[in-house]
PDB file of C-alpha atoms in Angstrom:
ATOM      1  CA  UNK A   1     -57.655-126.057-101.755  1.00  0.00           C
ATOM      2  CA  UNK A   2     -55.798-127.503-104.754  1.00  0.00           C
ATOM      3  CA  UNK A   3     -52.352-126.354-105.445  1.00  0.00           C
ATOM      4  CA  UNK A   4     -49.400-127.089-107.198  1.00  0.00           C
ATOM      5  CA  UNK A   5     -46.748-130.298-107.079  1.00  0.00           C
ATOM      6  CA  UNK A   6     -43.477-130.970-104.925  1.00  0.00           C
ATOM      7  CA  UNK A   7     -41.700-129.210-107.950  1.00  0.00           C
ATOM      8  CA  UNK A   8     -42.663-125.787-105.927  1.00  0.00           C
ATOM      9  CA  UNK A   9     -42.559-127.477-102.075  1.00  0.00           C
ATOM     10  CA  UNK A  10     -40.405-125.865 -99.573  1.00  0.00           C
ATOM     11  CA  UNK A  11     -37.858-127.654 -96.740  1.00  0.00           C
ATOM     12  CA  UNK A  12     -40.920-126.553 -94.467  1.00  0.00           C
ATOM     13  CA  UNK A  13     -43.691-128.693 -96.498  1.00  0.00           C
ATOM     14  CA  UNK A  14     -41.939-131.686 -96.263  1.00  0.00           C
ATOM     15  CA  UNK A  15     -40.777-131.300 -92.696  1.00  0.00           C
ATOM     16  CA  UNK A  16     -44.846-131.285 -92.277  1.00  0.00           C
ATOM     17  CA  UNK A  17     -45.311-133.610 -94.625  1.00  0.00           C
ATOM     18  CA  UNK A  18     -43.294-136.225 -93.134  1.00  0.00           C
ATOM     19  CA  UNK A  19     -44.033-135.328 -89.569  1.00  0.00           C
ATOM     20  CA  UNK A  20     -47.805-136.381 -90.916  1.00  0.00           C
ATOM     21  CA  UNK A  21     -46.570-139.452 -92.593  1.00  0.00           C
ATOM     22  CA  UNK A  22     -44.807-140.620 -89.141  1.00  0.00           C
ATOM     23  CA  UNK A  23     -48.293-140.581 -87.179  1.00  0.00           C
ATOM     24  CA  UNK A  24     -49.147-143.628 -89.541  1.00  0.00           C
ATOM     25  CA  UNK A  25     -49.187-147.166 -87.917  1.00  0.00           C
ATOM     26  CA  UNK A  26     -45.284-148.778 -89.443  1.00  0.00           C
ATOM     27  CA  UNK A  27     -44.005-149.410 -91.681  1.00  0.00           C
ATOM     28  CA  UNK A  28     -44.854-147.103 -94.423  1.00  0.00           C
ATOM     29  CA  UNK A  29     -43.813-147.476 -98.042  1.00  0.00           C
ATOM     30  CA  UNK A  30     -43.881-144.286-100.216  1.00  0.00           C
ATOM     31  CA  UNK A  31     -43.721-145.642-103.367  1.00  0.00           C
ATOM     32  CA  UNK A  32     -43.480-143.141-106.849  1.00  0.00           C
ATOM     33  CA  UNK A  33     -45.563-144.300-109.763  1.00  0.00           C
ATOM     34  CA  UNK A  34     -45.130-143.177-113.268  1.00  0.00           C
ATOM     35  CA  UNK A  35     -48.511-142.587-115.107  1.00  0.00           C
ATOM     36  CA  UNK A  36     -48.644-140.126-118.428  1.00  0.00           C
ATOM     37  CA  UNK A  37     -49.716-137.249-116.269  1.00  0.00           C
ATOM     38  CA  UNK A  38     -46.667-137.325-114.385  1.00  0.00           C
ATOM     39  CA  UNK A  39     -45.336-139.127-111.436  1.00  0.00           C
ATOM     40  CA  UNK A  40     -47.964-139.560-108.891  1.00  0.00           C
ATOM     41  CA  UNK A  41     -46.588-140.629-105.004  1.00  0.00           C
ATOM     42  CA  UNK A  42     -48.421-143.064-103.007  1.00  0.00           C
ATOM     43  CA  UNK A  43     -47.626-143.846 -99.174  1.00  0.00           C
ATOM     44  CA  UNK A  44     -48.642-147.636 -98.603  1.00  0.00           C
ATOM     45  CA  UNK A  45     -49.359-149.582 -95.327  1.00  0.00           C
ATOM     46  CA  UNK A  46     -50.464-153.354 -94.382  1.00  0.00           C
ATOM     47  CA  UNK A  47     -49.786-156.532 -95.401  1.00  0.00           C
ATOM     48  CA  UNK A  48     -48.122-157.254 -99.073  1.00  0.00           C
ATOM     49  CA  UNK A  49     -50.837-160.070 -99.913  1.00  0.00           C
ATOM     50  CA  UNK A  50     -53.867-157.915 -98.638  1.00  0.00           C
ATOM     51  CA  UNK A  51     -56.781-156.936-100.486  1.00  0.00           C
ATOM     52  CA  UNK A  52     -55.862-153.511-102.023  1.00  0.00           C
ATOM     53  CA  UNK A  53     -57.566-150.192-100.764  1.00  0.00           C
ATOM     54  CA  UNK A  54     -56.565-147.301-102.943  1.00  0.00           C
ATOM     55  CA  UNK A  55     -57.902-144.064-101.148  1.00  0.00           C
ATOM     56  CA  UNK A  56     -57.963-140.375-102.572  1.00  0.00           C
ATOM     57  CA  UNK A  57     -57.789-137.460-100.246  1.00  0.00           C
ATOM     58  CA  UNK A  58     -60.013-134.459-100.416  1.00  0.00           C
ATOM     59  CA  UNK A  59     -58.693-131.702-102.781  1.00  0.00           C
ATOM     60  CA  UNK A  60     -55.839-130.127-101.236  1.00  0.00           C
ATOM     61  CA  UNK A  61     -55.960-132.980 -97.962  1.00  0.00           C
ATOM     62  CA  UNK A  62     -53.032-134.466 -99.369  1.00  0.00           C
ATOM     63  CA  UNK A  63     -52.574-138.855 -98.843  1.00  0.00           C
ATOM     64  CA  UNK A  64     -51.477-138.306 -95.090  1.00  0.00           C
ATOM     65  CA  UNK A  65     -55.187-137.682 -93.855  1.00  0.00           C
ATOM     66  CA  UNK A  66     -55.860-141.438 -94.362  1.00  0.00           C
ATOM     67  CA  UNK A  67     -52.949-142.180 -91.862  1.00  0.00           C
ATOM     68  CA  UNK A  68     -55.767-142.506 -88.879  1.00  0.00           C
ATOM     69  CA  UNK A  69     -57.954-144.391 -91.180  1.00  0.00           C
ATOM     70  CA  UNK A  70     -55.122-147.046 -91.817  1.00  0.00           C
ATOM     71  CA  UNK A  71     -54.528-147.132 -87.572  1.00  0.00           C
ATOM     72  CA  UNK A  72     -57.736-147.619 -86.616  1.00  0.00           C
ATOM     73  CA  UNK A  73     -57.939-150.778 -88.398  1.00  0.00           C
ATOM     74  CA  UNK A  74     -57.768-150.621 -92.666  1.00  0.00           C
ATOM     75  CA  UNK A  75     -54.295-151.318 -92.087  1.00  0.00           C
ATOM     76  CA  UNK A  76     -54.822-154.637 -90.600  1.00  0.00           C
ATOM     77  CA  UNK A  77     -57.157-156.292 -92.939  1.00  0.00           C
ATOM     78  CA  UNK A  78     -55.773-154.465 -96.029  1.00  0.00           C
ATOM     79  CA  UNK A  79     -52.846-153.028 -98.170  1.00  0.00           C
ATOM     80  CA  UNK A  80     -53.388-149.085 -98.018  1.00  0.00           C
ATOM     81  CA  UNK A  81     -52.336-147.026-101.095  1.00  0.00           C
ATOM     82  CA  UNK A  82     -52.909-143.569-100.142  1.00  0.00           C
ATOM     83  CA  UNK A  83     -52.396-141.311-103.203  1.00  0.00           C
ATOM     84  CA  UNK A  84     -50.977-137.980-103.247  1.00  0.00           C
ATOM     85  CA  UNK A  85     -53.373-136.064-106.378  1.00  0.00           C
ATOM     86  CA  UNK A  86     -51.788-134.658-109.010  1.00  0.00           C
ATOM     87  CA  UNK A  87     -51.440-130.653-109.229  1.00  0.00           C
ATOM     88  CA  UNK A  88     -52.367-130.765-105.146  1.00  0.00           C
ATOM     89  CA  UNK A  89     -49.933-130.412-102.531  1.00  0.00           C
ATOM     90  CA  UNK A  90     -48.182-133.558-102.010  1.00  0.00           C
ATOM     91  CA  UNK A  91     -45.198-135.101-103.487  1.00  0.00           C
ATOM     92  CA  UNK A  92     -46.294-136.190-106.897  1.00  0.00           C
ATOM     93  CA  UNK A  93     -44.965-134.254-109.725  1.00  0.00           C
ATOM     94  CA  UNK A  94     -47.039-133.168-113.188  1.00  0.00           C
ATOM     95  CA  UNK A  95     -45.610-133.892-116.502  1.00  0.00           C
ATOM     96  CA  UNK A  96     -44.245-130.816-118.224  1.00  0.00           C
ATOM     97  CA  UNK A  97     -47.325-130.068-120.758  1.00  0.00           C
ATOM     98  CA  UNK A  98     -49.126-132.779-119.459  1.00  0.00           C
ATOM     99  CA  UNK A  99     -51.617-131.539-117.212  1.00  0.00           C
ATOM    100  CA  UNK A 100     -54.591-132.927-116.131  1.00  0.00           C
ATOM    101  CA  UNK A 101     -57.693-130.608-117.367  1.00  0.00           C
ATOM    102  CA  UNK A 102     -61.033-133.107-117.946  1.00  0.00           C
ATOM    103  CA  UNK A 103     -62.639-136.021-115.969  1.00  0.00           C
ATOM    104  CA  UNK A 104     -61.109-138.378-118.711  1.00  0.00           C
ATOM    105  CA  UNK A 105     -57.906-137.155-118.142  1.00  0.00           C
ATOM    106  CA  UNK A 106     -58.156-138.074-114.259  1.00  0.00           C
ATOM    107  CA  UNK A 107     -59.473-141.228-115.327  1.00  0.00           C
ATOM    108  CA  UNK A 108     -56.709-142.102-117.792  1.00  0.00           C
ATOM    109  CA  UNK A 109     -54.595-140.685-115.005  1.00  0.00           C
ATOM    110  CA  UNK A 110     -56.247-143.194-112.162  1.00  0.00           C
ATOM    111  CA  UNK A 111     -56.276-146.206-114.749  1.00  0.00           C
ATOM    112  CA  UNK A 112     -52.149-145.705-114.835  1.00  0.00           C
ATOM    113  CA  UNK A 113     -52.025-145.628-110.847  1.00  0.00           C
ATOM    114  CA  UNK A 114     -54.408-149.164-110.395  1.00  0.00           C
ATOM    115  CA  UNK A 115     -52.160-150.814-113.101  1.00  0.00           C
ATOM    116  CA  UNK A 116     -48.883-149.941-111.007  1.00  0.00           C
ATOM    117  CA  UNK A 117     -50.875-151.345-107.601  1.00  0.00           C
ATOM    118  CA  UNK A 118     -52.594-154.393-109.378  1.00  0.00           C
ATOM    119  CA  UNK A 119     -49.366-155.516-110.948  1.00  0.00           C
ATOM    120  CA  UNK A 120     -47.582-155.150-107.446  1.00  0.00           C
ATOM    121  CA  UNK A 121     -50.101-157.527-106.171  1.00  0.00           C
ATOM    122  CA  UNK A 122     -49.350-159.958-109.133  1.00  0.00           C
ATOM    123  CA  UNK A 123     -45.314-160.350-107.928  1.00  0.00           C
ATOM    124  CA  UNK A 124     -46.628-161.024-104.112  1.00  0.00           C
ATOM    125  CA  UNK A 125     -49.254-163.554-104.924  1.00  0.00           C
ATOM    126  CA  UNK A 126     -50.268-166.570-106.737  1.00  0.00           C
ATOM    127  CA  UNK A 127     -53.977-165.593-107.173  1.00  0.00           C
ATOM    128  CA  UNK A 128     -54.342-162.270-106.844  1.00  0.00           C
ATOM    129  CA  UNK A 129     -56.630-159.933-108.936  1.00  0.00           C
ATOM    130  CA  UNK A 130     -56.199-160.161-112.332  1.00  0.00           C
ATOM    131  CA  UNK A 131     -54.490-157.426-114.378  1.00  0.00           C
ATOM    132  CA  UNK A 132     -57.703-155.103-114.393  1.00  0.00           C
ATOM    133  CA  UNK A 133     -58.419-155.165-110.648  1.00  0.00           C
ATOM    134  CA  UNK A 134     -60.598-155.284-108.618  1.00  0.00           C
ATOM    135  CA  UNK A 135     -59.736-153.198-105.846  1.00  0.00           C
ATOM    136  CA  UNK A 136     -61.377-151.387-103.299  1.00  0.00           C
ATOM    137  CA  UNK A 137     -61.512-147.449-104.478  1.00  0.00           C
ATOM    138  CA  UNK A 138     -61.920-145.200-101.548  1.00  0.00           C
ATOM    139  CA  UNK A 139     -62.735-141.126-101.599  1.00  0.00           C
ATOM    140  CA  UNK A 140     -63.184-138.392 -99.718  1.00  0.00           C
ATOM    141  CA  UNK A 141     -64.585-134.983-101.139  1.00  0.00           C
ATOM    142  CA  UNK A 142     -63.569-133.874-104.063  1.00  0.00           C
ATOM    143  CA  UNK A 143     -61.561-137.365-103.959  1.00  0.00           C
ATOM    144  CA  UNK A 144     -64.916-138.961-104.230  1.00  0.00           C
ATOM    145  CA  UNK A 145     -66.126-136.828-106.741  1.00  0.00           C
ATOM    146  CA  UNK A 146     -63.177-138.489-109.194  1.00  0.00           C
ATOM    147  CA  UNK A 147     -63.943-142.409-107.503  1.00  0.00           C
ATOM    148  CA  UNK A 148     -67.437-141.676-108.595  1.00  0.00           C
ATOM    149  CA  UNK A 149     -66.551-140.503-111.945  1.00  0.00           C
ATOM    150  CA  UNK A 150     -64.045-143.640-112.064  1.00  0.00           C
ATOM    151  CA  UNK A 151     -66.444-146.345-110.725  1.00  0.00           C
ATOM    152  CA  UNK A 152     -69.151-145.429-113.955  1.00  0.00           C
ATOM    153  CA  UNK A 153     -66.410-145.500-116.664  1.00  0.00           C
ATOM    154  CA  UNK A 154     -64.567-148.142-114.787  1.00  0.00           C
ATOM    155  CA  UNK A 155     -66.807-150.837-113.193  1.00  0.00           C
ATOM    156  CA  UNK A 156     -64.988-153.884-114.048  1.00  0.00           C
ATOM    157  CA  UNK A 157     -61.713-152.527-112.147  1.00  0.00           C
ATOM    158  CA  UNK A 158     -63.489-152.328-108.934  1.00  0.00           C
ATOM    159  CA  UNK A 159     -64.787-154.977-106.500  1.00  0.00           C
ATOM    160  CA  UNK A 160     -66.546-151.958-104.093  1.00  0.00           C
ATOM    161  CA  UNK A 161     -66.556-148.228-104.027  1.00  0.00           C
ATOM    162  CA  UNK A 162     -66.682-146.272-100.980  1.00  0.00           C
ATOM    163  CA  UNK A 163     -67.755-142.318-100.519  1.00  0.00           C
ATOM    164  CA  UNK A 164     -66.993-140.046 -97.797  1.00  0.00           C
ATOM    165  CA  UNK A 165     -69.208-137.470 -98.079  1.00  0.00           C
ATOM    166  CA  UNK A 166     -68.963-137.078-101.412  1.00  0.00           C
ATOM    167  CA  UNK A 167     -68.902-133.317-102.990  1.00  0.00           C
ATOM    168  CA  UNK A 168     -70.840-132.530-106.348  1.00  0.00           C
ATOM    169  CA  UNK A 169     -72.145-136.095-106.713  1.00  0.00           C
ATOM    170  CA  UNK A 170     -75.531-135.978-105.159  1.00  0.00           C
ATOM    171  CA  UNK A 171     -75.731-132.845-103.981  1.00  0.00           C
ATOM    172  CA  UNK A 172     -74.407-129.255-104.849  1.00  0.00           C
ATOM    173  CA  UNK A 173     -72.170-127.097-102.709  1.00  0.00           C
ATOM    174  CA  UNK A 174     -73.727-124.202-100.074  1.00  0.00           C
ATOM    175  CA  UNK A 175     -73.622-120.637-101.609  1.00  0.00           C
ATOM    176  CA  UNK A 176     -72.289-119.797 -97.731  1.00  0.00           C
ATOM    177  CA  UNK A 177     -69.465-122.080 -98.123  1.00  0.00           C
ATOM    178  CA  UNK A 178     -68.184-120.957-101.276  1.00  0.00           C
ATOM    179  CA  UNK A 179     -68.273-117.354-100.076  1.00  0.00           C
ATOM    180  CA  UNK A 180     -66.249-118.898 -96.969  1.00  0.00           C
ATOM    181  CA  UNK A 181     -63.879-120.636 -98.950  1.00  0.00           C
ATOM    182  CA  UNK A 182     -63.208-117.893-102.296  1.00  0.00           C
ATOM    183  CA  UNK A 183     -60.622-115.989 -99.782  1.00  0.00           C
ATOM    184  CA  UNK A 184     -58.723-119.006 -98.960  1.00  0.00           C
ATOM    185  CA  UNK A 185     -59.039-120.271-102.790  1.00  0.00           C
ATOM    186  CA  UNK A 186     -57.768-116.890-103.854  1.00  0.00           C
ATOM    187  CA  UNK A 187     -54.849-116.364-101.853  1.00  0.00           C
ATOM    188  CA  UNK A 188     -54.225-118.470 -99.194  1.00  0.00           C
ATOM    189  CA  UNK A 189     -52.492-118.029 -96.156  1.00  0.00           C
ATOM    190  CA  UNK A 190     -51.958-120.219 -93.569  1.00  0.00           C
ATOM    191  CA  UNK A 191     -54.193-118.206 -90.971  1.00  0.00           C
ATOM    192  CA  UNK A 192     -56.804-118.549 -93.373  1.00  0.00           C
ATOM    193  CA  UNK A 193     -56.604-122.294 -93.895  1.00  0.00           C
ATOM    194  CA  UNK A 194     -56.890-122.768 -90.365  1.00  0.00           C
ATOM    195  CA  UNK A 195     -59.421-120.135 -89.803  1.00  0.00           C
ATOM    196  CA  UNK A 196     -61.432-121.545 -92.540  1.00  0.00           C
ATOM    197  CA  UNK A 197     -61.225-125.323 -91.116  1.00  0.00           C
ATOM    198  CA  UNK A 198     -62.033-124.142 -87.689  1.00  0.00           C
ATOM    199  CA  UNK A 199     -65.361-122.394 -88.875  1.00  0.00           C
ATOM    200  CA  UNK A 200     -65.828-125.397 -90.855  1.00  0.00           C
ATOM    201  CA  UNK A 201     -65.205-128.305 -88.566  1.00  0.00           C
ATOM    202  CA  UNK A 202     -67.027-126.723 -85.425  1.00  0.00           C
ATOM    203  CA  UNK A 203     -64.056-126.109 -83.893  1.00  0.00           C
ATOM    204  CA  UNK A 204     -63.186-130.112 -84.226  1.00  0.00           C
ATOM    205  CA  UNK A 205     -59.722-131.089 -82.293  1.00  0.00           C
ATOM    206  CA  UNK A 206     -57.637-131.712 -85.428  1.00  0.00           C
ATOM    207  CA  UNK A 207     -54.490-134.051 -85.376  1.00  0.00           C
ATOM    208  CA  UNK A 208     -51.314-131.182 -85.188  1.00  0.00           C
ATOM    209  CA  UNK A 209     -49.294-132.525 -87.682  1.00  0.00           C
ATOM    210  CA  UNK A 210     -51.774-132.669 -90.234  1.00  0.00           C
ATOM    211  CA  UNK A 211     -53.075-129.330 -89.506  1.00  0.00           C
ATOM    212  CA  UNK A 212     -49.471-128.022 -89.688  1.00  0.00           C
ATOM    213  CA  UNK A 213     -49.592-129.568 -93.088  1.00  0.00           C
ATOM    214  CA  UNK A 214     -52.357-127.950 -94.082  1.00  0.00           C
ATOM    215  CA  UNK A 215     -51.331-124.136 -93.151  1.00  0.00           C
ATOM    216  CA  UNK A 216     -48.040-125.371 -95.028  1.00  0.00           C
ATOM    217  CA  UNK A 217     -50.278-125.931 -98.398  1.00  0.00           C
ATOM    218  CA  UNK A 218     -50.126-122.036 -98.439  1.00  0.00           C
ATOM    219  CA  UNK A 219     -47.078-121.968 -99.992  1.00  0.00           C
ATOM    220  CA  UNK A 220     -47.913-123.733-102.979  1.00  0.00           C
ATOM    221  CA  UNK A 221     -48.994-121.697-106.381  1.00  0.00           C
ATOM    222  CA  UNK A 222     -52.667-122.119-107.113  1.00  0.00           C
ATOM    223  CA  UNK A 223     -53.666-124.253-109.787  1.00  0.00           C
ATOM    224  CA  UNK A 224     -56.993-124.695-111.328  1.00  0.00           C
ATOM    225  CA  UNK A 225     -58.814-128.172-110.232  1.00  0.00           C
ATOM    226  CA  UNK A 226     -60.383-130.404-112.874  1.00  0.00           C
ATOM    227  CA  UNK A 227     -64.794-129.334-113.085  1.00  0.00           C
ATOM    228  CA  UNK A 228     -67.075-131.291-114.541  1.00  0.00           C
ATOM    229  CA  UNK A 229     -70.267-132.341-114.511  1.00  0.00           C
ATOM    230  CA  UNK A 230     -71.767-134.705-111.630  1.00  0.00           C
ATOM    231  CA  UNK A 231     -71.438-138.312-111.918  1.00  0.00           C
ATOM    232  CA  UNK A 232     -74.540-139.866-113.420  1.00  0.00           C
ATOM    233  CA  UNK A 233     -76.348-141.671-110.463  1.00  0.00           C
ATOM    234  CA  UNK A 234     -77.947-143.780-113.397  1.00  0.00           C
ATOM    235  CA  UNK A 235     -74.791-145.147-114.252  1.00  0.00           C
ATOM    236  CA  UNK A 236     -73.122-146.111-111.136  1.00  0.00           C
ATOM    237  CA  UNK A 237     -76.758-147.761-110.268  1.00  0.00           C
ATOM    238  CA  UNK A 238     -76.184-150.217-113.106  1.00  0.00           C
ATOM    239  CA  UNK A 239     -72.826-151.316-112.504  1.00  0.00           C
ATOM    240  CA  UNK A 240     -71.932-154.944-110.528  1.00  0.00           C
ATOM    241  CA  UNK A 241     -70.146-152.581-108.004  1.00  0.00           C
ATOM    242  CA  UNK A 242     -70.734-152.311-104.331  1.00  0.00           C
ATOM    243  CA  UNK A 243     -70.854-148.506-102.969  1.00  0.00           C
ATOM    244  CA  UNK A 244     -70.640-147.394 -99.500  1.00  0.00           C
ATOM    245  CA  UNK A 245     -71.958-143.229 -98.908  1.00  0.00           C
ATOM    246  CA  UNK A 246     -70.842-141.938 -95.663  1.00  0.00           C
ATOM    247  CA  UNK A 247     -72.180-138.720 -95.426  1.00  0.00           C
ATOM    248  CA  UNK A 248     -70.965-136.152 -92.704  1.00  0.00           C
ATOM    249  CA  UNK A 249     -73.886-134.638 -90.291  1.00  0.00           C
ATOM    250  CA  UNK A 250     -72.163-130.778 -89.469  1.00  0.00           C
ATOM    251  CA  UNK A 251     -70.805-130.685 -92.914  1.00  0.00           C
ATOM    252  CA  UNK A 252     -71.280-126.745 -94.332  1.00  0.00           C
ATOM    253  CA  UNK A 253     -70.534-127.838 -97.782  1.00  0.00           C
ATOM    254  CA  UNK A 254     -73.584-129.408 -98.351  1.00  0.00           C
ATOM    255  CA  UNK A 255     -76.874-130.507 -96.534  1.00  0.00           C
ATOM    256  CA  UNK A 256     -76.141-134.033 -96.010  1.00  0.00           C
ATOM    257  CA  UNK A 257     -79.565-134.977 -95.196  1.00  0.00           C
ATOM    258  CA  UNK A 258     -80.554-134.324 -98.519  1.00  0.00           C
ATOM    259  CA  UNK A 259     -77.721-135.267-100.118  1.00  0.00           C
ATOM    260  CA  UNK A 260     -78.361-138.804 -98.613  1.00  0.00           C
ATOM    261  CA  UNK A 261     -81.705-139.164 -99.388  1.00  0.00           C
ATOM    262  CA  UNK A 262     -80.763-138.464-103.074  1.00  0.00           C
ATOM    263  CA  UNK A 263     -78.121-141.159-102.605  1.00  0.00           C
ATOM    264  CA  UNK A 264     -80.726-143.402-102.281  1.00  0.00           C
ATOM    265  CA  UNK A 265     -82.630-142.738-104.462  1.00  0.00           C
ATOM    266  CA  UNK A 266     -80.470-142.884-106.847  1.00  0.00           C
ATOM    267  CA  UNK A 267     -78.507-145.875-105.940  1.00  0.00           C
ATOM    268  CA  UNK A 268     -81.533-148.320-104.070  1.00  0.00           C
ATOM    269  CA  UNK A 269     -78.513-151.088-103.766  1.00  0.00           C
ATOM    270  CA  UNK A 270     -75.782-148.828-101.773  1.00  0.00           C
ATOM    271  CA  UNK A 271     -75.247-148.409 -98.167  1.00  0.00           C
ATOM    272  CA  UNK A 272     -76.006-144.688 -97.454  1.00  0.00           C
ATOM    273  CA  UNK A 273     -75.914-143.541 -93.838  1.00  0.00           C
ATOM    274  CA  UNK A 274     -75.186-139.977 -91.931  1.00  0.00           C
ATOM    275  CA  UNK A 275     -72.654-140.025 -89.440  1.00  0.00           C
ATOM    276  CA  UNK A 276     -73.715-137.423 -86.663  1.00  0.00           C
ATOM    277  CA  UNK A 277     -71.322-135.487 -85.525  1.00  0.00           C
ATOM    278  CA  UNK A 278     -68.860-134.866 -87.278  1.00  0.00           C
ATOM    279  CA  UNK A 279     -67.937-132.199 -90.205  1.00  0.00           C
ATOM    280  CA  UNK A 280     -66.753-132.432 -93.651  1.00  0.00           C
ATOM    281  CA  UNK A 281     -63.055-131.486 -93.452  1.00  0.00           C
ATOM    282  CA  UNK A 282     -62.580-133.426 -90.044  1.00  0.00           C
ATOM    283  CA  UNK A 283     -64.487-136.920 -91.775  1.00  0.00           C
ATOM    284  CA  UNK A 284     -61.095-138.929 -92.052  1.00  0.00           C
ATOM    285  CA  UNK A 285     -59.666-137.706 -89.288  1.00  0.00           C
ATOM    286  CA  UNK A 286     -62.168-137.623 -86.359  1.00  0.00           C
ATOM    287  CA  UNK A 287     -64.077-140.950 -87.508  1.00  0.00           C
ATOM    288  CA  UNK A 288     -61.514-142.836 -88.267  1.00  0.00           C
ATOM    289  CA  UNK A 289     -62.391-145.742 -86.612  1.00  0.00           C
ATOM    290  CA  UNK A 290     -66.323-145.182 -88.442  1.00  0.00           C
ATOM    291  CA  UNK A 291     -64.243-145.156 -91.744  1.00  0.00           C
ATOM    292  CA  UNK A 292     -62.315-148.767 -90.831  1.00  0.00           C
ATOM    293  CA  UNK A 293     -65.194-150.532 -90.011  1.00  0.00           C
ATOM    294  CA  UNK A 294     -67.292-149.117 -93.160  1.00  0.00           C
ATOM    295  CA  UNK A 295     -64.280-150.623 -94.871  1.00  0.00           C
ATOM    296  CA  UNK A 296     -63.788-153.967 -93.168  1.00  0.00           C
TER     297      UNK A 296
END
């Protein structure tokens, strides 16, 4: 449910915003990184030297969702830089006549964000990654959807890449959940975000804040997200990368069954496995502790 930057946020998004960000394991770092496309915020957690984890949120999600990710255990055994998208809700601003419209775009766009982490590693550590990574590169959604994209133009930048139930890579979306979601798309309110998550997460017990956040996303103008075509399996199949798929069982978006066995078919060297029980919107927040040990 993509929407605009902090440019158009109101005293009542960031209330929720930062009531989201203080449910994160301390202390918290929000750090704002230039990149062509504009500034682009990212909230950081865990120790300086660690190995980096850069995670993208679902579109819409903003970077607090990975705050239960980073408490159940990333946070320990890694540095955390979750990253606000930008043109979603969140606090990273577009350039003025800058925006981000293709898949090369987000990639130029995600090449500036690694070089701002990777050289903060370089002033904590004598032999840290080199200047063009690797890191870790986490997604969830349509977050995924632009790791995947990254990970076949990028290899060399990444040691691993890790998909939570990835949208529009290996499988396409349900004609139901479109119709479900157009309204909310269209003109969104928030008693249809949170009617629309409820239908969608089974009635899943969602963390307050971030749900408050959520309704607050509302308020912010629509703006068009960046389409594209899939990510060729083929090409992520060749690269020296290691990829994780975590798909989510009750997910509506998709049929996860068969988006996993198409997962492995296409990529014979991942780690693809169905997590029962949980649904797509709810994935980072309700198997959190799934997520943490996928990642340790």
């Amino acid at each position: 449910m993509p929407r605009t930057s902090s440019t158009s946020s109101t005293a009542s998004f960031r209330a929720a915003y930062e009531a989201a960000l203080g449910q994160w394991p301390g202390p918290v770092e929000a750090v704002d990184l230039p990149t062509p496309y504009g500034v682009t915020r990212v909230n950081r957690c865990g120790p300086a030297g660690a190995p980096p984890l850069v995670l993208l949120p679902g579109g819409g999600a903003t970077s607090t969702v990975w705050g239960a990710c980073a408490a159940a255990g990333a946070a320990r055994t890694h540095r955390v830089h979750a990253v606000d998208l930008v043109g979603d809700p969140g606090l990273s601003v577009p350039a003025p006549g800058r925006p981000i419209r293709t898949v090369g775009d987000l990639v130029g766009w995600l090449d500036a964000v690694l070089d701002a982490v990777v050289d903060g590693l370089q002033d904590g550590l004598q032999d840290g990654p080199g200047p063009h990574g690797p890191v870790t590169l986490g997604g969830h959604s349509y977050g995924a959807w632009i790791a995947a994209h990254y990970a076949a133009r990028r290899p060399a930048r990444l040691r691993r890449l890790v998909l939570l139930d990835p949208t529009q890579v290996f499988a396409g979306l349900r004609p139901g959940y479109v119709l479900r979601a157009l309204p909310v798309l269209a003109r969104p309110t928030p008693e249809r975000i949170r009617s629309f998550l409820t239908w969608e997460t089974r009635g899943a017990a969602l963390e307050p804040a971030w749900l408050r956040l959520q309704e607050e996303t509302a308020r912010f103008p629509g703006v068009r997200p960046v389409t594209g075509p899939r990510p060729d399996p083929a090409e992520l199949a060749g690269r020296q990368v290691d990829v994780d798929v975590l798909f989510a069982e009750q997910a509506r978006c998709h049929d996860s069954g068969r988006a996993a066995r198409a997962a492995r078919e296409a990529l014979p060297g991942a780690r693809v496995d169905v997590l029962p029980g949980v649904a797509h919107h709810a994935l980072p927040l309700t198997a959190a502790a799934e997520i943490a040990r996928l990642v340790l």
